[in-house]
PDB file of C-alpha atoms and ligand atoms in Angstrom:
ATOM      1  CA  UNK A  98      18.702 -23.826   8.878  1.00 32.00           C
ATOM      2  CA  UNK A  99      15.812 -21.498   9.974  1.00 38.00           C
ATOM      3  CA  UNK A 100      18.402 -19.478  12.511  1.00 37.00           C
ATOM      4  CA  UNK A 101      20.923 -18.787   9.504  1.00 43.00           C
ATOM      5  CA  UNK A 102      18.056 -17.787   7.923  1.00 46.00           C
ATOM      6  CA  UNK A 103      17.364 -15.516  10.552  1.00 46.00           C
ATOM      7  CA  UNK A 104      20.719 -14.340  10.858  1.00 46.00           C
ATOM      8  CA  UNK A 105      20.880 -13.123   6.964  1.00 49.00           C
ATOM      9  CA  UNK A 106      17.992 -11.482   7.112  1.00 54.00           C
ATOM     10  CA  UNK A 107      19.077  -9.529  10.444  1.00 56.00           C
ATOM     11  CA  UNK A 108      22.918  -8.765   8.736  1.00 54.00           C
ATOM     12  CA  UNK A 109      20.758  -7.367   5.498  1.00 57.00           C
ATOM     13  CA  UNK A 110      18.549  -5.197   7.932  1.00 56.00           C
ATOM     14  CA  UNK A 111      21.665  -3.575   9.668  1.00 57.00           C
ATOM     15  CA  UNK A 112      22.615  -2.758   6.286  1.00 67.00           C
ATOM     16  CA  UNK A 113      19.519  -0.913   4.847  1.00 71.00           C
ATOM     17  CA  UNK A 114      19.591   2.993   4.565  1.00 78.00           C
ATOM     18  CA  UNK A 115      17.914   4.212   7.752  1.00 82.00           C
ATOM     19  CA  UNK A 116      17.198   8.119   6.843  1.00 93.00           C
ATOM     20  CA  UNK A 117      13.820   8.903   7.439  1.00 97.00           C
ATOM     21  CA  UNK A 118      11.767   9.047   3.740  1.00 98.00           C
ATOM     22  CA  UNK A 119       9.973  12.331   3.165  1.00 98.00           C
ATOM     23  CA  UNK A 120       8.227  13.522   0.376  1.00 98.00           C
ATOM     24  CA  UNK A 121      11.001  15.669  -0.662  1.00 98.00           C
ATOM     25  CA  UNK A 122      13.024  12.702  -0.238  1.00 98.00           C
ATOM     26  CA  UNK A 123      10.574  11.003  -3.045  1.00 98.00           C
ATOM     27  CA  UNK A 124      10.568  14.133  -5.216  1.00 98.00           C
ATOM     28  CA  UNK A 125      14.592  13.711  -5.413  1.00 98.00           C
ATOM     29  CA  UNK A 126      14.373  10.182  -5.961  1.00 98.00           C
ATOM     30  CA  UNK A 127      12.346  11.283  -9.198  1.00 98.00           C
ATOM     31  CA  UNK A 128      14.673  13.348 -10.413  1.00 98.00           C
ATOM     32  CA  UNK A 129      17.948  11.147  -9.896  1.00 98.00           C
ATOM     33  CA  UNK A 130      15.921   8.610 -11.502  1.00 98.00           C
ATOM     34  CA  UNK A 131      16.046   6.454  -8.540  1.00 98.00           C
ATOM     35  CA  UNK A 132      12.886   4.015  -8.404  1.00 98.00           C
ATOM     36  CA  UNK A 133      10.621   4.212  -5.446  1.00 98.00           C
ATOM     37  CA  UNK A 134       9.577   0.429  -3.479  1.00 98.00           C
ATOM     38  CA  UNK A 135       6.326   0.613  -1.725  1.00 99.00           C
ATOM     39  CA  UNK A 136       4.000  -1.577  -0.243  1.00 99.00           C
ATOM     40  CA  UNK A 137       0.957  -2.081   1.895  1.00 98.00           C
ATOM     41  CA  UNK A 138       1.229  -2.819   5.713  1.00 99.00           C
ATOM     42  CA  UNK A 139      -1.913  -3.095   7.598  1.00 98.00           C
ATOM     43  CA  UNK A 140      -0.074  -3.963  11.256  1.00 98.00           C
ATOM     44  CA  UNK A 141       2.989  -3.737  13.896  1.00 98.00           C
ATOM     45  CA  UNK A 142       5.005  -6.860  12.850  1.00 98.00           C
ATOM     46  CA  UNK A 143       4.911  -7.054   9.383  1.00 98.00           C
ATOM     47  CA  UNK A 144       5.409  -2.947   8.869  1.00 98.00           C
ATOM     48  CA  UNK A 145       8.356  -3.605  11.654  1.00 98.00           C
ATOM     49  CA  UNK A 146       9.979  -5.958   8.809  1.00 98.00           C
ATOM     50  CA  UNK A 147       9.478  -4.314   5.783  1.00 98.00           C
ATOM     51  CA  UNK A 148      11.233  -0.894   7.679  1.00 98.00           C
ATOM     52  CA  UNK A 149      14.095  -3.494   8.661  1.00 97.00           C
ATOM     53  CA  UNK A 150      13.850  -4.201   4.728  1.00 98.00           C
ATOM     54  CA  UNK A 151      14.586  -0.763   3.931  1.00 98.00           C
ATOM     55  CA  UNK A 152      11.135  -0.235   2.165  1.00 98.00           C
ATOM     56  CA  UNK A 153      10.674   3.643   0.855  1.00 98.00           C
ATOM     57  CA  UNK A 154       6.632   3.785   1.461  1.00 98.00           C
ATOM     58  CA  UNK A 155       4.417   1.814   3.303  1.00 99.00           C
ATOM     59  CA  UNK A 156       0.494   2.524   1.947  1.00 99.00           C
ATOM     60  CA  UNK A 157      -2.143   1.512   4.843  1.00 99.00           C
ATOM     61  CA  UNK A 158      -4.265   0.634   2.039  1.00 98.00           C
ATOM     62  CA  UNK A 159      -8.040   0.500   2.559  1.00 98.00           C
ATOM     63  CA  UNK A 160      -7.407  -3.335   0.566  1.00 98.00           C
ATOM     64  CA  UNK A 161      -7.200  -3.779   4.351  1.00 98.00           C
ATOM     65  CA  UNK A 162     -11.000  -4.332   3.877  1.00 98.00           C
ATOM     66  CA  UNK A 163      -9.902  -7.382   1.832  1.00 97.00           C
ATOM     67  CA  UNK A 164      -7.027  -8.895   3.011  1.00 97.00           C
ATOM     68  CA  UNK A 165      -7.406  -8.327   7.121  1.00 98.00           C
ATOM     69  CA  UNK A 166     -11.339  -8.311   6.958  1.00 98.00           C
ATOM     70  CA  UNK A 167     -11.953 -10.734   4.729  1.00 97.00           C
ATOM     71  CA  UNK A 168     -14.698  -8.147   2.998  1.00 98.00           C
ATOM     72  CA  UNK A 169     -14.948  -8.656  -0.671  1.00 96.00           C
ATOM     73  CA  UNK A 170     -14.455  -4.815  -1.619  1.00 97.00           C
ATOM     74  CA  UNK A 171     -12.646  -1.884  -0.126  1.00 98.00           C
ATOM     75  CA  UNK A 172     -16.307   0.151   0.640  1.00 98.00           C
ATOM     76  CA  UNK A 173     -17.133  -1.561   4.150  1.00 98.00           C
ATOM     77  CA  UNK A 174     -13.856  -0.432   5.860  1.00 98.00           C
ATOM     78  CA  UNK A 175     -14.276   1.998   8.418  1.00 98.00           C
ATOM     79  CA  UNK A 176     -12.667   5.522   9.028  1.00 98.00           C
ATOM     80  CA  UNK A 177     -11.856   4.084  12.695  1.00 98.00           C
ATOM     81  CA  UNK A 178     -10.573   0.677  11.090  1.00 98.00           C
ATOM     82  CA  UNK A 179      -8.298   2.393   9.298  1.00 98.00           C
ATOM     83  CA  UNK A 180      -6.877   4.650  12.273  1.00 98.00           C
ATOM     84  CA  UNK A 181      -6.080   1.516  14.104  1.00 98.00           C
ATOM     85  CA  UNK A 182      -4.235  -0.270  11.497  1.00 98.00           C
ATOM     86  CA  UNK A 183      -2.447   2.829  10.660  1.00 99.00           C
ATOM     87  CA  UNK A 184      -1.740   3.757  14.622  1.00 98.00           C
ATOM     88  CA  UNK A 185      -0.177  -0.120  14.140  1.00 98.00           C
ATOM     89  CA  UNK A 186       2.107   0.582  11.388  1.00 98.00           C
ATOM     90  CA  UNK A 187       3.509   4.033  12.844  1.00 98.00           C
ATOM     91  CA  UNK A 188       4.396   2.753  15.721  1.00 98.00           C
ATOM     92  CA  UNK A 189       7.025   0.170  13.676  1.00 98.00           C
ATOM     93  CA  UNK A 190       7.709   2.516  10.599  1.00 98.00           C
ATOM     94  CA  UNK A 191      11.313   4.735  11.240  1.00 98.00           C
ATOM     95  CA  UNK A 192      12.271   4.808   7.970  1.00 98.00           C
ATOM     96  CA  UNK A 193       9.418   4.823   5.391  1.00 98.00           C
ATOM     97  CA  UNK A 194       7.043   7.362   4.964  1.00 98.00           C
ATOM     98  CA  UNK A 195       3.505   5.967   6.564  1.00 98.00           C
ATOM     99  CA  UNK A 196       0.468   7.075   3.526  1.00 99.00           C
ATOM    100  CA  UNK A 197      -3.005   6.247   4.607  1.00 99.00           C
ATOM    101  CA  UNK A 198      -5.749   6.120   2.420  1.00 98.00           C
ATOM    102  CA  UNK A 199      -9.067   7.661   3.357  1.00 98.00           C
ATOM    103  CA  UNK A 200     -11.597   4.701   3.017  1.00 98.00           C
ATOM    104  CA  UNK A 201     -14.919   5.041   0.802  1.00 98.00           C
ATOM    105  CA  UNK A 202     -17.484   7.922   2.301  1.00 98.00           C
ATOM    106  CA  UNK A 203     -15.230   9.483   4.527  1.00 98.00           C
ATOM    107  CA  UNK A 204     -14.499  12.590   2.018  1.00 97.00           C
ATOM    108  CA  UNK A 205     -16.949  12.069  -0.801  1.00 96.00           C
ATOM    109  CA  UNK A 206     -19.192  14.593   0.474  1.00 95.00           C
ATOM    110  CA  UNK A 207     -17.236  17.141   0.643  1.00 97.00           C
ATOM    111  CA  UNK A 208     -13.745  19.256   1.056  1.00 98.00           C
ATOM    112  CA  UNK A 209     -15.055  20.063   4.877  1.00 98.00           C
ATOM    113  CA  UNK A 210     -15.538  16.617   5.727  1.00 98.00           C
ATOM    114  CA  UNK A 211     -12.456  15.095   3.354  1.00 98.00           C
ATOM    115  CA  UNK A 212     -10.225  17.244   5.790  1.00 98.00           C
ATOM    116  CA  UNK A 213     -11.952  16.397   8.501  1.00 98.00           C
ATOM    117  CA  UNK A 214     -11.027  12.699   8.214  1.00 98.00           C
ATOM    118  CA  UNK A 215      -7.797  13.560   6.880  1.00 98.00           C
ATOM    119  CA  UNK A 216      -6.826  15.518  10.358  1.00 98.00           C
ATOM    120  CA  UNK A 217      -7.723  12.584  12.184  1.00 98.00           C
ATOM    121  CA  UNK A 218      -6.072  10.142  10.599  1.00 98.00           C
ATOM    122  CA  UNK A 219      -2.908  12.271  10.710  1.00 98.00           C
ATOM    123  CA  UNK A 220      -3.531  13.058  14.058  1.00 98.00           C
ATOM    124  CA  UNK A 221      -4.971   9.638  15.843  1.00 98.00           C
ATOM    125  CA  UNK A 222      -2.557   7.549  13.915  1.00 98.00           C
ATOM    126  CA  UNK A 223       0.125   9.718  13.399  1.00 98.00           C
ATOM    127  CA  UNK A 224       0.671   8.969   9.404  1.00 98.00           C
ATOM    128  CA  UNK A 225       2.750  11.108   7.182  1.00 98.00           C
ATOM    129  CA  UNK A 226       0.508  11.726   4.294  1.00 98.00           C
ATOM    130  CA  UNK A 227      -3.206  10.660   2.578  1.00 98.00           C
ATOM    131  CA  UNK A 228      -3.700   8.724  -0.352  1.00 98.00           C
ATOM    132  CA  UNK A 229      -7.373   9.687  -2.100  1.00 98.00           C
ATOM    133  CA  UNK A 230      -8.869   8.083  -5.149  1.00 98.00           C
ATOM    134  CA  UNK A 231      -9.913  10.273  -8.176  1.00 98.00           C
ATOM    135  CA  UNK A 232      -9.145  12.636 -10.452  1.00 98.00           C
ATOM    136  CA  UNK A 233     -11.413  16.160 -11.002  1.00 98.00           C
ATOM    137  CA  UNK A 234     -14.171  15.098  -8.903  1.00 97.00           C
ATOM    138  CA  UNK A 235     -11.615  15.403  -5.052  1.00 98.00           C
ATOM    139  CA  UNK A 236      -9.205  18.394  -6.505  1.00 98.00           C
ATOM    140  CA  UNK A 237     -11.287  20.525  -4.213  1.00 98.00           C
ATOM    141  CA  UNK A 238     -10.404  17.956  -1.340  1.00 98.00           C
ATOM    142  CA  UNK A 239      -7.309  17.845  -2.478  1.00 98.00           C
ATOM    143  CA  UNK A 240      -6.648  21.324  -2.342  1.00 98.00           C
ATOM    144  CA  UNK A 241      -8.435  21.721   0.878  1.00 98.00           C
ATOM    145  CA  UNK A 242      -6.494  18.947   2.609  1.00 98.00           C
ATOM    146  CA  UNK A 243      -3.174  20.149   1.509  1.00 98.00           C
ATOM    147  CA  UNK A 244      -3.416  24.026   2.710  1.00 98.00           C
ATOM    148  CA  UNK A 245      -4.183  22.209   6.417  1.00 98.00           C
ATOM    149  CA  UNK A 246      -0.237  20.782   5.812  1.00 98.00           C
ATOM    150  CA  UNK A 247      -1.123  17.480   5.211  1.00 98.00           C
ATOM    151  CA  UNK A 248       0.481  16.062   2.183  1.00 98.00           C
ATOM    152  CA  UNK A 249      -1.968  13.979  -0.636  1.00 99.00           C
ATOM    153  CA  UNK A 250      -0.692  11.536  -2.659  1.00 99.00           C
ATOM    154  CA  UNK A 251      -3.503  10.739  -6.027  1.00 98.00           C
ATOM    155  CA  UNK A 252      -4.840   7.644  -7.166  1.00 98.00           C
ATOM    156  CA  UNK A 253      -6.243   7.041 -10.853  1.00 98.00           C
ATOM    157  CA  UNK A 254      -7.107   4.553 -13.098  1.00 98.00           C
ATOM    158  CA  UNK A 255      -8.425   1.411 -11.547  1.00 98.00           C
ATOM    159  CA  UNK A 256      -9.911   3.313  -8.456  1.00 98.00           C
ATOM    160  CA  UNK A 257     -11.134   0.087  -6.173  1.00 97.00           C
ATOM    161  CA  UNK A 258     -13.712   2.317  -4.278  1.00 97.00           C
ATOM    162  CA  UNK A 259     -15.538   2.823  -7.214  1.00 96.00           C
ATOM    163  CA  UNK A 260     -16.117  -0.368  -8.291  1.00 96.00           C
ATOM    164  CA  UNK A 261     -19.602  -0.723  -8.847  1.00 96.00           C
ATOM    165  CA  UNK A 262     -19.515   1.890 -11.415  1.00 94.00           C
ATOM    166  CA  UNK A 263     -17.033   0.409 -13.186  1.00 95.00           C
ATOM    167  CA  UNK A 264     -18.643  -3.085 -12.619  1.00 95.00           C
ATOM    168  CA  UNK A 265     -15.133  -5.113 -13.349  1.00 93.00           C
ATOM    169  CA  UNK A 266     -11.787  -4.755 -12.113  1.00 93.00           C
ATOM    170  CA  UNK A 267     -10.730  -4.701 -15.812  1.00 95.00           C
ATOM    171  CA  UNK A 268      -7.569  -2.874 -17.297  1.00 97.00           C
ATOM    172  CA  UNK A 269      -8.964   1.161 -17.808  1.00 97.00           C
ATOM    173  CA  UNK A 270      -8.023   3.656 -19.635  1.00 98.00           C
ATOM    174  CA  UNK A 271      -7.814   1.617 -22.889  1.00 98.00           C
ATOM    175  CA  UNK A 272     -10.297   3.566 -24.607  1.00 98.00           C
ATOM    176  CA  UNK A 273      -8.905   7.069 -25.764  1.00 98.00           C
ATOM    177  CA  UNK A 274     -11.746   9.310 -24.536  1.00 98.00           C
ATOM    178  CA  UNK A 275     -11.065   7.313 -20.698  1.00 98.00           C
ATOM    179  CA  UNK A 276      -7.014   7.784 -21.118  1.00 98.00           C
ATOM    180  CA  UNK A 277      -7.326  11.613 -22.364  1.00 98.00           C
ATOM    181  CA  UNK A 278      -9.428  12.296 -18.856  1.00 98.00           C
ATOM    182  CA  UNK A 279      -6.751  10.287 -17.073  1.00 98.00           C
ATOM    183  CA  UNK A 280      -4.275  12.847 -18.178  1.00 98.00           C
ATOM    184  CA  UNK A 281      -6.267  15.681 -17.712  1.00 98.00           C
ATOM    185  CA  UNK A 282      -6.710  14.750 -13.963  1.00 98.00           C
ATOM    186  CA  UNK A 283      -2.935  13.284 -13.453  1.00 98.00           C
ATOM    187  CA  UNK A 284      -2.281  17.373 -14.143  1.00 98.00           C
ATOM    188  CA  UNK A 285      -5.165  18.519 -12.015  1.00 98.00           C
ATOM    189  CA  UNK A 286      -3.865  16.319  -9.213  1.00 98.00           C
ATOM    190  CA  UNK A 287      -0.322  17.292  -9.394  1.00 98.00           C
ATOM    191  CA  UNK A 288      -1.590  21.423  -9.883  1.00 98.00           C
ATOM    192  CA  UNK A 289      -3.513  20.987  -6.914  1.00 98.00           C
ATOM    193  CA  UNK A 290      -0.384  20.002  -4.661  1.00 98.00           C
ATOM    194  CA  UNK A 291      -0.366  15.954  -4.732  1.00 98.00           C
ATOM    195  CA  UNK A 292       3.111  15.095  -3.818  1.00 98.00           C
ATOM    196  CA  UNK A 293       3.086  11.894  -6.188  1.00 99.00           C
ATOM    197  CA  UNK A 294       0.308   9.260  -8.051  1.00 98.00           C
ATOM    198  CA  UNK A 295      -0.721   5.965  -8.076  1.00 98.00           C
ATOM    199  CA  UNK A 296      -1.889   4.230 -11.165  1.00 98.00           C
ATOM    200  CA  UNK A 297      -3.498   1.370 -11.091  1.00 98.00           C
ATOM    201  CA  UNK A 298      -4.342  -1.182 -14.320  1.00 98.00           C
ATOM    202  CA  UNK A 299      -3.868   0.959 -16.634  1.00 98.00           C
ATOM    203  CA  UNK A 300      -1.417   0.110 -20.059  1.00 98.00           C
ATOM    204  CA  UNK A 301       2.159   0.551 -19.929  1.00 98.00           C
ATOM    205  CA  UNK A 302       2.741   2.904 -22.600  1.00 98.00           C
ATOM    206  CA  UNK A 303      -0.264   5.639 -21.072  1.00 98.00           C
ATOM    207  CA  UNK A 304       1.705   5.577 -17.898  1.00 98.00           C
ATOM    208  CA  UNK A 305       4.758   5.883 -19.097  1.00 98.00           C
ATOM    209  CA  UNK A 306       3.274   9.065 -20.545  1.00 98.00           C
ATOM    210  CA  UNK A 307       2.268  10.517 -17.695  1.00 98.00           C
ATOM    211  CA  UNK A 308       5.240   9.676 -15.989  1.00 98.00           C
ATOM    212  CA  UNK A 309       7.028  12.054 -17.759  1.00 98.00           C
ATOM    213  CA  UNK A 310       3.854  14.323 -17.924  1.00 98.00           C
ATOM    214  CA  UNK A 311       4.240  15.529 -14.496  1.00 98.00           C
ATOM    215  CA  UNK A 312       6.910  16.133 -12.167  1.00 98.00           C
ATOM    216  CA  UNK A 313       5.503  14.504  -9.536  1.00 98.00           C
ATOM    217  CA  UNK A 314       6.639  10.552  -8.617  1.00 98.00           C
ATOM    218  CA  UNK A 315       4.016   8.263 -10.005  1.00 99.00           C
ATOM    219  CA  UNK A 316       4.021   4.752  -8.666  1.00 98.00           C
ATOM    220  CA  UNK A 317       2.415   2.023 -10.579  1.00 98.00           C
ATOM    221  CA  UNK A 318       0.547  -1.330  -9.592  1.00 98.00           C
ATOM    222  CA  UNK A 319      -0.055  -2.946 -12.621  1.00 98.00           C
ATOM    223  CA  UNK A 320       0.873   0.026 -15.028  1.00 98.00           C
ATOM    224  CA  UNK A 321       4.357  -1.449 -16.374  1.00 98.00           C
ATOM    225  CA  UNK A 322       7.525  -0.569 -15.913  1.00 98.00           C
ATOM    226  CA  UNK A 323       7.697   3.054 -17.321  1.00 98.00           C
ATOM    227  CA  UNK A 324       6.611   4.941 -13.799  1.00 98.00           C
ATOM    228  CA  UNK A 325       9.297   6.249 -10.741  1.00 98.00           C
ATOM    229  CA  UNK A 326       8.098   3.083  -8.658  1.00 98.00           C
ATOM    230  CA  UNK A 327       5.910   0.394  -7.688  1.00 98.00           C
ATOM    231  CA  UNK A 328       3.246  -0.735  -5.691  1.00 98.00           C
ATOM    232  CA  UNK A 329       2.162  -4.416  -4.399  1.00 98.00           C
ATOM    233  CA  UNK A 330       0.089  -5.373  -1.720  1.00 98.00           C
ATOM    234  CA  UNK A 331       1.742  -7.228   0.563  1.00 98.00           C
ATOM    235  CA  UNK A 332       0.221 -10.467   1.259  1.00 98.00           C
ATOM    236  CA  UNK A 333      -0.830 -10.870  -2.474  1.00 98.00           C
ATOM    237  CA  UNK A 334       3.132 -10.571  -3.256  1.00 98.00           C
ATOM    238  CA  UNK A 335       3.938 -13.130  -0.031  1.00 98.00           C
ATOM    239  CA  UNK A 336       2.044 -15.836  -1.310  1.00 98.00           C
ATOM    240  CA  UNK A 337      -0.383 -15.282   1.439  1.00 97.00           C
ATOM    241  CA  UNK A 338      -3.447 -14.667  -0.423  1.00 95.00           C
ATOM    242  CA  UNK A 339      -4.012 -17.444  -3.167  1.00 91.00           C
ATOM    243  CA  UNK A 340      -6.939 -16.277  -4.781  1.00 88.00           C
ATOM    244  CA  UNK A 341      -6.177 -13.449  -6.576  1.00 87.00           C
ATOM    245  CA  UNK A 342      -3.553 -13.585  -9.415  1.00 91.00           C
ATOM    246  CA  UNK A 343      -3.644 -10.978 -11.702  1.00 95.00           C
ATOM    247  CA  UNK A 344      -0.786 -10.827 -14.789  1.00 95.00           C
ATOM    248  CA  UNK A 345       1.076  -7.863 -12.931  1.00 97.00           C
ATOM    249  CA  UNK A 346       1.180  -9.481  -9.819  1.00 98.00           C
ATOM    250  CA  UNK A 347       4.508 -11.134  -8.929  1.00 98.00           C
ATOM    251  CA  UNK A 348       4.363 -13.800  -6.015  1.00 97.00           C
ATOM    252  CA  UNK A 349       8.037 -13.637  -4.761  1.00 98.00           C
ATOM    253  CA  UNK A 350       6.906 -16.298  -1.900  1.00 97.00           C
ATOM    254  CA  UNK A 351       4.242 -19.174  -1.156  1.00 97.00           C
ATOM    255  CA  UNK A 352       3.921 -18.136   2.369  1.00 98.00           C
ATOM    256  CA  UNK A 353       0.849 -19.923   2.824  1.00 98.00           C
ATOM    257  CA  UNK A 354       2.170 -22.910   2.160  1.00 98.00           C
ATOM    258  CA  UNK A 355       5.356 -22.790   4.399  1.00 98.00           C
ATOM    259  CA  UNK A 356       2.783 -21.447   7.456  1.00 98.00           C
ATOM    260  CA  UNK A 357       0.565 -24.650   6.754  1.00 98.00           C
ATOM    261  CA  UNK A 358       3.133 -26.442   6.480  1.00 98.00           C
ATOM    262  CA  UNK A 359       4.654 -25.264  10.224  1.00 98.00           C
ATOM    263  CA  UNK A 360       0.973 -25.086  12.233  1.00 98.00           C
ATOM    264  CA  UNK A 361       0.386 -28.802  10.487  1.00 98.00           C
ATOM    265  CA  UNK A 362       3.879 -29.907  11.862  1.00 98.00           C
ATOM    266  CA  UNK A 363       2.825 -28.137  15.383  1.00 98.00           C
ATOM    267  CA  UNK A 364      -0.845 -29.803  15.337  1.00 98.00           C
ATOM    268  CA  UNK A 365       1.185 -33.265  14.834  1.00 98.00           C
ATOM    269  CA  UNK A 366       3.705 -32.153  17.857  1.00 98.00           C
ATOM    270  CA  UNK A 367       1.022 -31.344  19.946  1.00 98.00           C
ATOM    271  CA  UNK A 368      -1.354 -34.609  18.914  1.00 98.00           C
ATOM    272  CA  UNK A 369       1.501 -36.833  19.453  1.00 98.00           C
ATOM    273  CA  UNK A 370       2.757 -35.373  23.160  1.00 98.00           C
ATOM    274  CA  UNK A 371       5.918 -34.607  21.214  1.00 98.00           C
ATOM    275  CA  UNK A 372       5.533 -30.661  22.271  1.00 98.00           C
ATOM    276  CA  UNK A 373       6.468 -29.532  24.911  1.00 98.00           C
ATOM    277  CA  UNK A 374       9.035 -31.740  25.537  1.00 98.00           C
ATOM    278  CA  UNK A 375      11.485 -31.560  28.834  1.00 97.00           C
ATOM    279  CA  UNK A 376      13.669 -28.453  27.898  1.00 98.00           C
ATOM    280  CA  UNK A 377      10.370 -26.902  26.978  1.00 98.00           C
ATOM    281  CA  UNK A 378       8.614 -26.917  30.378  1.00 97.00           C
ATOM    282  CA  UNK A 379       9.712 -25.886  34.161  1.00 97.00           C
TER     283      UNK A 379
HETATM  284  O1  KIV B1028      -5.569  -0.131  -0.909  1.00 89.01           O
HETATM  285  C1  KIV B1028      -4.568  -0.464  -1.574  1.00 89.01           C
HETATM  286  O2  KIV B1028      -3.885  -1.457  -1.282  1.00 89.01           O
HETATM  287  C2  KIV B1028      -4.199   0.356  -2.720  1.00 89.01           C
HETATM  288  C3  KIV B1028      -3.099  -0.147  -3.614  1.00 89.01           C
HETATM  289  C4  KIV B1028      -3.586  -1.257  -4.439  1.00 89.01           C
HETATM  290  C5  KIV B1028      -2.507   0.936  -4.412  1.00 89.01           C
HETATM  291  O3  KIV B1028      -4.782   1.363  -2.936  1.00 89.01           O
END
């Protein structure tokens, strides 16, 4: 059962379109009205299977913090930390393009030191673009970044590094004076050379808006169905992290249980002298 399993999965993979994603690529995707699949990959083998999968973008996400360092915000992860995860997911990525976000105080200071980290993470881990959180406050960064050839995608709404100003990982923008700004900066962003947007928690109907606001692809996570893509993180959608369920978050698998359920199976094997058995030793 688990082989033809395996076998599926392998004829689906042969299958998948293998032409290397670029932004250009994402900017015609936009345009034919094709939506955009992306999700977070922190290392080799699980970036490896989502490229088999014939994901668009893979976003080394600084919830790395989270779900791989078991930190309770993104702000502790490390410029370094991030290099290695992303040097792991380039190394398995042909098809998607590789985004990278720049963790918390590595470009807050200013546009010198935003492209500063920016260079190395494009040239230590070899990624294909940054992802940076905010709207007016980085366009400097932004703009900074960019005319060094390094492609920035935005991030606005829900903006995880600042978190203690916000105080709650509540839905934003609700308020009009909060959604107006949002705009403003979605512009500013995609004026300043952003090659697409995240928006995170925000309400459908605002980023639906913007969506057609700019002509940039905007991929949502938790911002309806009205944007050019969407956005999960990876082990939240696997059913590998339990305790976290937000209403936009769709578990397509209880991985955690089915790995239990294998290393409890093993642990009996091994108790028992069942494992290795003959054929399993030399
Ligand atoms: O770090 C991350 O995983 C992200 C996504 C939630 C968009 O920024």
């Amino acid at each position: 059962m688990l082989f033809e399993t395996n076998r599926k999965d392998m004829s689906t993979a042969n299958k998948v379109n293998k032409s290397k994603v670029t932004t250009h690529v994402l900017q015609e995707m936009k345009l034919k009205g094709e939506k955009i699949a992306m999700l977070t990959a922190y290392d080799f083998s699980f970036a490896k299977i989502l490229d088999d999968s014939g994901i668009d973008i893979l976003l080394v996400g600084d919830s790395a913090s989270n779900v791989m360092a078991g930190f309770d915000s993104t702000l502790p992860i490390t410029l370094n930390d991030m290099i290695y995860h992303a040097s792991s997911v380039v190394r398995a990525a042909k098809r998607p393009l590789v985004v990278v976000d720049l963790p918390f105080g590595t470009y807050q200071g200013n546009s010198k030191e935003a492209l500063h980290s920016s260079i190395r993470i494009m040239k230590e881990a070899g990624a294909n673009a940054v992802k940076i959180e905010g709207g007016k406050e980085v366009v400097e960064s932004v703009k900074r970044i960019i005319s060094a050839g390094i492609p920035v995608m935005g991030h606005l709404g829900l903006t995880p590094q600042s978190i203690h100003k916000f105080g709650t990982y509540v839905v934003r923008a609700t308020e009009e004076k909060e959604a107006n700004q949002l705009r403003k900066d979605a512009k500013l962003l995609e004026e300043a050379g952003c090659f697409a947007l995240i928006l995170e928690k925000i309400p459908a109907e605002l980023a639906g808006e913007v969506t057609k606001e700019v002509k940039i692809p905007v991929i949502g996570i938790g911002a309806g169905g009205q944007v050019d893509g969407q956005v999960l993180v990876l082990h939240d959608m696997l059913g590998i992290t339990q305790d976290f369920s937000p209403r936009f978050l769709r578990r397509y698998h209880n991985l955690k249980e089915e790995i239990m359920g294998s290393v409890q199976e093993y642990i009996k094997d091994v108790k028992s002298g069942d494992f290795p058995n003959e054929r399993e030793q030399y």
